[in-house]
């Protein structure tokens, strides 16, 4: 029942009516005293949880029958915002204590709780720094999982992982998006984006090409770029179409949600960045500055976005300040950019180089060149995809040279150190880590996601799931392998 007060009035059939004089036919029966009759049952209201008794109605009469208005007996004072915050904080602390009670071994429970609170606070403000790359000793080569489906028989282009790591959504050079259940390793659902790819700007019919996917932090919205000027919004739980955004004048290349919000950022070949609010399902504003197509975009919890462009520049957009910072360092088109944390980000380009940046420096802190080798003609292999575990030192890059490479940020995020090579045949068009960096998902295809100018006929169009092993796990696997050989 609502915390606000409500008043109970006397029902009409319980009132006494007085008549002057007597006796016409119209007055028959109207002068009877009905106070001893059972009043008609009061129809329950939407906000009422109990119906008052007859005695309450009778006691509400005073004098000539005017109702005496009284407050409900079970009314309560409205909870203040301070009380609500205190109550929620107590509930949150109780939940953490329950979770950490089973983990407490060497330290006291309150130390666990304090450490957990400090970690979550640093994570929320973008200042958490975890070092997980150094603990990775290898990968489970014998148990690499390959996911393939007939609805995505063409090269895979994009992946999006649910926040809990239970579902993976994949897009390809077909009109279907698949929802994979990572526990059963089966397709739980799919939908066709083709009926919703109509552009208002053109009458040309085209085949859909799911080039980008992103999921909101609460798993409520899925945004996808279908290879045209539009952005489609879907419900990832029920796989229902919710909205189609129109506004870009050229192909949408990249999408990202701001963390813990329903604010969507989109990049396009029309050289603009647009902001959308999914709470209102409306366009917010456009950002201009790039002198060539915008190829990639990323964002964390702050109202800032970082973009890469074919104009060889990176830009950080300070949305509330209505300003932008420009960074130069690559010699050719920059293909993708990712935030490591609020201060550092990485980039890759068609020049085959991988750059490590600090937001306060206009030039890269470190650049690794030709990280995926060269082609037969001496040109560098493009780095087609990069990924990282946010607020950690672990980075992954992919190309068409047959390997996914893992990197570690060392010397306080001033240098990239090669960590591991994982053989994968084909174009690596998208890479996604899970939250703790123990699994890596790769969208692999025979062709680059943007075209068909190069085809690797011996490659397969599928999703590759790789388990990364920490030091203790790698030692156990090595011991098991030695026993098998004996």
XYZ file of C-alpha atoms in Angstrom:
486
model
C 0.000 0.000 0.000
C 1.212 3.462 -0.827
C 2.847 5.382 1.972
C 0.631 8.441 1.396
C -2.501 9.007 3.519
C -6.022 8.345 2.233
C -9.381 9.319 3.702
C -12.434 7.176 4.205
C -15.814 8.734 3.585
C -19.256 7.584 4.623
C -21.136 5.669 1.914
C -24.120 7.380 0.463
C -26.634 4.707 1.512
C -25.717 5.238 5.177
C -26.880 8.868 5.370
C -30.195 10.041 6.911
C -32.271 12.355 4.831
C -34.794 14.761 6.438
C -38.075 15.586 4.766
C -40.346 18.542 5.431
C -43.872 17.326 6.049
C -45.360 14.494 4.703
C -47.209 12.384 2.757
C -47.182 12.417 -1.010
C -46.689 9.388 -3.087
C -43.228 10.523 -3.970
C -42.284 10.518 -0.302
C -43.276 6.945 0.431
C -40.456 4.885 1.804
C -37.987 7.773 1.704
C -38.485 8.697 5.323
C -37.539 5.306 6.678
C -34.668 5.104 9.073
C -31.976 3.015 7.380
C -29.300 3.287 10.042
C -29.886 -0.294 11.223
C -29.684 -1.779 7.754
C -26.461 -3.333 6.529
C -24.820 -0.839 4.194
C -23.909 -1.904 0.660
C -20.466 -3.449 0.365
C -17.902 -0.861 -0.521
C -16.144 -1.548 -3.818
C -12.400 -1.990 -3.178
C -10.186 0.740 -4.521
C -6.891 0.102 -6.310
C -4.744 1.560 -3.534
C -6.775 0.181 -0.547
C -5.767 -3.096 1.013
C -8.679 -3.401 3.529
C -12.295 -2.292 3.720
C -13.533 -0.490 6.794
C -16.182 -2.127 8.971
C -19.749 -0.842 9.460
C -18.901 0.499 12.897
C -16.298 2.796 11.386
C -18.865 4.229 9.025
C -21.449 4.712 11.807
C -18.931 6.309 14.116
C -18.099 8.766 11.366
C -21.510 10.516 11.708
C -21.754 13.678 13.700
C -24.697 15.954 14.293
C -26.859 16.242 11.209
C -25.095 13.415 9.347
C -21.976 15.241 8.109
C -19.173 12.736 7.641
C -16.304 12.708 10.076
C -13.142 12.172 7.981
C -10.520 10.002 9.709
C -7.088 8.731 8.804
C -6.500 5.035 8.154
C -5.285 3.128 11.180
C -2.407 1.483 9.333
C -0.978 4.672 7.845
C 2.764 5.227 8.098
C 5.037 8.161 7.713
C 6.597 8.567 4.289
C 10.208 7.364 4.080
C 12.650 10.227 3.622
C 15.463 10.082 1.031
C 18.022 9.893 3.848
C 16.242 6.916 5.426
C 16.031 5.196 2.061
C 19.754 5.660 1.412
C 20.554 4.330 4.888
C 18.298 1.312 4.410
C 19.792 0.480 1.000
C 23.331 0.893 2.325
C 22.605 -1.532 5.173
C 21.161 -4.053 2.728
C 24.207 -3.687 0.471
C 26.614 -4.243 3.378
C 24.675 -7.324 4.503
C 24.882 -8.813 1.004
C 28.633 -8.208 0.824
C 29.130 -9.754 4.268
C 27.255 -12.870 3.197
C 29.321 -13.175 0.016
C 32.629 -12.617 1.749
C 31.868 -14.811 4.777
C 32.656 -17.966 2.815
C 35.868 -16.500 1.412
C 37.365 -15.296 4.694
C 40.451 -17.358 5.491
C 43.416 -15.362 6.704
C 41.831 -11.978 7.197
C 38.876 -10.911 9.255
C 35.465 -10.444 7.674
C 35.503 -6.667 8.042
C 38.822 -6.532 6.180
C 37.230 -8.371 3.278
C 34.274 -6.013 3.285
C 36.506 -2.933 3.428
C 38.651 -4.226 0.584
C 35.569 -5.035 -1.489
C 34.081 -1.574 -0.940
C 37.340 0.137 -1.828
C 37.715 -1.967 -4.981
C 34.179 -1.250 -6.161
C 34.573 2.465 -5.476
C 37.824 2.684 -7.455
C 36.186 0.703 -10.250
C 33.201 3.074 -10.355
C 35.394 6.180 -10.655
C 37.753 4.576 -13.177
C 40.838 4.478 -10.935
C 41.074 0.746 -10.309
C 44.231 -0.895 -11.634
C 44.366 -4.688 -11.639
C 47.410 -6.612 -12.817
C 46.157 -9.852 -14.301
C 48.287 -10.240 -17.431
C 51.337 -11.420 -15.493
C 49.440 -14.406 -14.092
C 48.518 -15.752 -17.556
C 50.895 -18.553 -18.532
C 49.123 -20.037 -21.524
C 45.863 -21.176 -23.056
C 43.974 -24.454 -23.165
C 44.966 -25.610 -26.645
C 43.185 -28.960 -26.384
C 39.800 -27.481 -25.460
C 39.413 -24.571 -27.878
C 35.708 -24.326 -28.719
C 34.494 -23.387 -32.198
C 30.887 -22.245 -32.618
C 29.281 -22.307 -36.040
C 25.706 -21.978 -37.352
C 24.166 -22.207 -40.819
C 22.463 -18.797 -40.429
C 25.925 -17.227 -40.233
C 27.686 -19.119 -43.019
C 29.435 -15.932 -44.177
C 32.331 -14.222 -42.306
C 31.656 -13.224 -38.690
C 31.928 -9.468 -38.101
C 30.953 -8.518 -34.551
C 30.438 -9.900 -31.042
C 28.783 -8.594 -27.873
C 28.978 -10.325 -24.477
C 26.281 -9.993 -21.812
C 27.403 -8.370 -18.522
C 27.112 -11.670 -16.629
C 29.061 -13.545 -19.297
C 26.250 -16.023 -19.888
C 25.198 -14.966 -23.398
C 27.111 -14.031 -26.522
C 25.463 -12.243 -29.456
C 27.096 -12.493 -32.856
C 26.666 -10.664 -36.158
C 27.953 -11.606 -39.613
C 27.676 -10.694 -43.274
C 24.141 -12.091 -43.153
C 20.898 -10.577 -41.904
C 20.748 -12.765 -38.776
C 21.924 -12.056 -35.235
C 22.368 -15.143 -33.034
C 22.121 -15.388 -29.261
C 24.446 -18.092 -27.908
C 24.045 -19.652 -24.483
C 27.647 -20.103 -23.319
C 26.730 -22.791 -20.780
C 25.089 -25.097 -23.292
C 27.081 -23.761 -26.285
C 23.883 -23.690 -28.327
C 21.883 -20.988 -30.082
C 19.091 -19.900 -27.762
C 17.460 -17.506 -30.235
C 17.957 -15.478 -33.389
C 16.317 -12.623 -35.279
C 16.353 -11.146 -38.758
C 17.364 -7.486 -39.058
C 16.440 -7.222 -42.738
C 12.818 -5.946 -42.328
C 14.064 -3.040 -40.193
C 16.954 -1.783 -42.331
C 14.921 0.647 -44.465
C 16.666 3.990 -44.731
C 14.558 7.134 -45.099
C 17.286 8.726 -47.217
C 17.262 6.155 -50.002
C 15.005 3.778 -51.855
C 17.809 1.341 -52.654
C 17.256 -2.120 -51.194
C 20.377 -3.699 -49.792
C 21.424 -6.784 -47.900
C 21.971 -6.315 -44.197
C 25.495 -6.600 -42.867
C 25.717 -6.560 -39.051
C 28.934 -4.616 -38.621
C 28.685 -3.594 -34.942
C 26.925 -4.771 -31.766
C 26.837 -3.427 -28.213
C 24.833 -4.247 -25.065
C 23.873 -1.940 -22.183
C 25.287 -2.685 -18.723
C 21.925 -3.926 -17.407
C 21.294 -6.217 -20.419
C 18.188 -4.230 -21.290
C 19.124 -2.898 -24.726
C 21.040 -4.212 -27.715
C 22.155 -1.716 -30.364
C 23.344 -2.849 -33.784
C 24.579 -1.286 -37.001
C 23.090 -3.155 -39.948
C 25.476 -1.875 -42.616
C 23.421 1.207 -43.480
C 22.600 4.663 -42.145
C 20.355 3.402 -39.348
C 20.800 2.005 -35.823
C 18.460 -0.718 -34.616
C 17.541 -1.126 -30.947
C 16.468 -4.573 -29.729
C 15.642 -6.264 -26.430
C 18.396 -8.876 -25.928
C 16.295 -10.905 -23.487
C 13.178 -11.346 -25.617
C 14.828 -10.566 -29.000
C 12.171 -8.002 -29.911
C 12.681 -4.930 -32.065
C 12.135 -1.700 -30.123
C 13.243 1.222 -32.282
C 15.153 2.250 -35.383
C 17.186 5.460 -35.184
C 17.606 7.611 -38.289
C 20.033 10.500 -38.478
C 23.387 9.465 -39.897
C 23.987 10.280 -43.555
C 26.407 7.419 -44.189
C 27.218 3.929 -42.904
C 27.354 3.532 -39.113
C 30.721 1.971 -38.224
C 30.832 1.592 -34.431
C 28.555 1.723 -31.351
C 29.070 1.833 -27.595
C 26.951 2.365 -24.467
C 28.244 4.557 -21.681
C 28.725 2.263 -18.691
C 25.777 1.925 -16.286
C 23.607 4.194 -18.431
C 21.271 3.991 -21.421
C 23.262 6.619 -23.312
C 24.396 5.383 -26.721
C 27.284 6.794 -28.785
C 27.541 6.070 -32.518
C 30.278 6.711 -35.085
C 29.765 6.914 -38.833
C 31.454 7.434 -42.157
C 29.657 10.788 -42.368
C 32.461 12.065 -40.038
C 30.113 12.642 -37.112
C 29.533 11.183 -33.658
C 25.952 11.127 -32.413
C 24.511 10.707 -28.926
C 21.192 8.941 -28.306
C 19.107 8.514 -25.159
C 17.379 5.150 -24.958
C 15.355 6.175 -21.913
C 13.483 8.608 -24.159
C 14.293 6.713 -27.377
C 15.440 9.998 -28.867
C 18.372 11.736 -30.537
C 20.384 14.060 -28.264
C 23.173 15.782 -30.185
C 25.921 15.478 -32.812
C 29.668 15.989 -32.462
C 31.829 17.119 -35.379
C 35.593 17.335 -35.789
C 36.961 14.381 -37.756
C 37.962 15.220 -41.326
C 37.409 11.650 -42.600
C 35.180 8.670 -41.707
C 35.051 7.775 -38.014
C 36.064 4.114 -37.698
C 35.825 3.286 -33.987
C 34.416 4.543 -30.685
C 34.615 3.592 -27.009
C 33.440 4.969 -23.659
C 33.502 4.197 -19.942
C 31.399 5.671 -17.123
C 32.346 9.340 -17.562
C 30.627 11.553 -20.118
C 33.530 11.154 -22.501
C 34.096 9.180 -25.672
C 37.247 8.337 -27.602
C 37.110 7.904 -31.373
C 39.443 6.828 -34.157
C 39.328 8.065 -37.744
C 40.663 7.560 -41.224
C 42.204 11.029 -40.882
C 44.971 9.419 -38.736
C 43.734 11.122 -35.568
C 42.257 10.043 -32.262
C 39.887 12.336 -30.399
C 38.570 12.428 -26.845
C 35.206 14.197 -26.692
C 34.494 16.032 -23.436
C 30.743 16.113 -23.854
C 29.756 18.249 -20.878
C 32.582 20.724 -21.568
C 31.729 20.743 -25.312
C 35.374 20.352 -26.267
C 37.674 17.757 -27.824
C 41.309 16.667 -27.549
C 43.202 15.617 -30.677
C 45.952 12.966 -30.745
C 48.335 12.115 -33.610
C 50.690 9.171 -33.955
C 49.658 6.677 -36.643
C 50.925 7.019 -40.194
C 47.757 5.654 -41.791
C 44.068 5.105 -41.092
C 43.271 4.122 -37.495
C 40.898 1.156 -37.371
C 39.892 0.856 -33.698
C 40.388 2.352 -30.239
C 39.663 1.028 -26.727
C 39.801 2.528 -23.234
C 42.040 0.664 -20.784
C 40.939 2.998 -18.002
C 39.955 6.646 -17.716
C 43.557 7.732 -18.280
C 44.921 5.265 -20.841
C 43.711 3.823 -24.142
C 45.040 1.709 -27.022
C 44.682 2.041 -30.780
C 45.474 0.066 -33.912
C 45.613 0.860 -37.603
C 46.207 -0.233 -41.166
C 49.897 0.568 -40.710
C 50.181 -2.557 -38.533
C 51.078 -0.641 -35.375
C 49.621 -0.850 -31.883
C 49.699 2.347 -29.834
C 49.477 2.917 -26.073
C 48.292 6.384 -25.038
C 47.774 8.592 -22.031
C 44.972 11.147 -22.136
C 47.384 13.893 -21.026
C 49.909 13.264 -23.823
C 49.388 14.213 -27.475
C 51.760 11.507 -28.706
C 51.651 7.765 -27.896
C 53.624 6.592 -24.876
C 54.593 3.452 -26.774
C 54.141 2.187 -30.334
C 54.721 -1.402 -31.443
C 55.167 -1.577 -35.207
C 54.445 -4.488 -37.561
C 53.086 -6.479 -34.650
C 51.316 -8.952 -36.979
C 53.982 -9.176 -39.655
C 53.869 -8.202 -43.303
C 52.241 -9.404 -46.510
C 54.061 -10.883 -49.500
C 54.399 -7.422 -51.034
C 56.020 -6.034 -47.903
C 52.969 -4.111 -46.699
C 52.004 -4.424 -43.049
C 49.137 -6.703 -42.083
C 46.259 -4.588 -40.835
C 45.329 -4.968 -37.196
C 41.639 -5.722 -37.652
C 40.529 -5.988 -34.011
C 41.660 -5.130 -30.492
C 40.198 -5.729 -27.056
C 41.149 -5.293 -23.409
C 39.901 -6.033 -19.916
C 38.888 -2.644 -18.521
C 40.967 -1.349 -15.603
C 43.611 -4.065 -16.102
C 46.868 -4.468 -18.026
C 45.670 -7.172 -20.467
C 45.293 -6.399 -24.196
C 44.584 -8.589 -27.256
C 45.037 -7.881 -30.959
C 44.056 -9.779 -34.098
C 44.834 -9.662 -37.805
C 45.027 -12.091 -40.732
C 48.505 -13.488 -40.065
C 47.149 -16.559 -38.258
C 47.645 -15.428 -34.671
C 45.847 -13.607 -31.875
C 48.442 -11.852 -29.758
C 48.139 -10.973 -26.068
C 49.988 -8.019 -24.590
C 50.806 -6.759 -21.117
C 50.983 -3.080 -20.148
C 54.116 -2.631 -18.069
C 56.059 0.221 -16.458
C 52.906 1.937 -15.202
C 51.129 1.771 -18.588
C 54.094 3.171 -20.485
C 55.041 0.142 -22.557
C 53.487 -2.921 -24.226
C 55.127 -6.285 -23.654
C 54.340 -9.363 -25.835
C 52.709 -12.023 -23.711
C 51.253 -14.879 -25.746
C 50.463 -16.016 -29.299
C 47.335 -18.054 -30.052
C 47.078 -19.624 -33.536
C 43.794 -18.742 -35.300
C 43.400 -19.069 -39.062
C 41.449 -16.296 -40.799
C 40.578 -12.635 -40.403
C 39.977 -11.792 -36.746
C 37.158 -9.253 -37.113
C 36.172 -8.883 -33.452
C 37.619 -9.727 -30.026
C 35.854 -9.751 -26.645
C 37.150 -10.641 -23.157
C 34.918 -11.726 -20.301
C 34.906 -9.639 -17.123
C 37.841 -11.329 -15.376
C 39.955 -12.005 -18.462
C 39.822 -15.797 -18.249
C 38.063 -16.277 -21.612
C 38.582 -14.680 -25.006
C 35.992 -14.754 -27.801
C 37.009 -14.142 -31.408
C 34.845 -13.632 -34.516
C 36.799 -15.195 -37.374
C 36.030 -15.137 -41.084
C 37.485 -15.770 -44.510
C 37.224 -12.041 -45.354
C 37.690 -8.687 -43.720
C 34.480 -7.361 -42.205
C 34.451 -4.312 -44.508
C 34.999 -5.944 -47.885
C 35.882 -8.867 -50.116
C 39.170 -7.705 -51.598
C 41.060 -10.564 -49.917
C 39.848 -14.065 -49.172
C 41.523 -16.825 -47.146
C 39.979 -19.960 -48.597
C 41.401 -22.330 -45.981
C 39.851 -20.368 -43.091
C 36.456 -21.036 -41.483
C 33.645 -18.648 -40.595
C 33.061 -19.296 -36.899
C 33.433 -18.078 -33.323
C 36.497 -19.237 -31.393
C 36.302 -19.532 -27.583
C 39.720 -19.623 -25.868
C 40.317 -20.418 -22.197
C 43.277 -18.502 -20.773
C 45.218 -20.331 -18.082
C 46.776 -18.782 -15.014
C 50.095 -19.970 -13.601
C 48.683 -22.724 -11.361
C 46.276 -23.963 -14.045
C 49.031 -24.030 -16.657
C 51.235 -26.139 -14.347
C 48.388 -28.601 -13.759
C 47.752 -28.921 -17.494
C 51.454 -29.491 -18.176
C 51.555 -32.228 -15.536
C 48.459 -33.879 -17.023
C 49.987 -33.736 -20.512
C 53.230 -35.344 -19.286
C 51.266 -38.184 -17.700
C 49.475 -38.824 -20.976
C 52.763 -39.002 -22.897
C 54.166 -41.519 -20.390
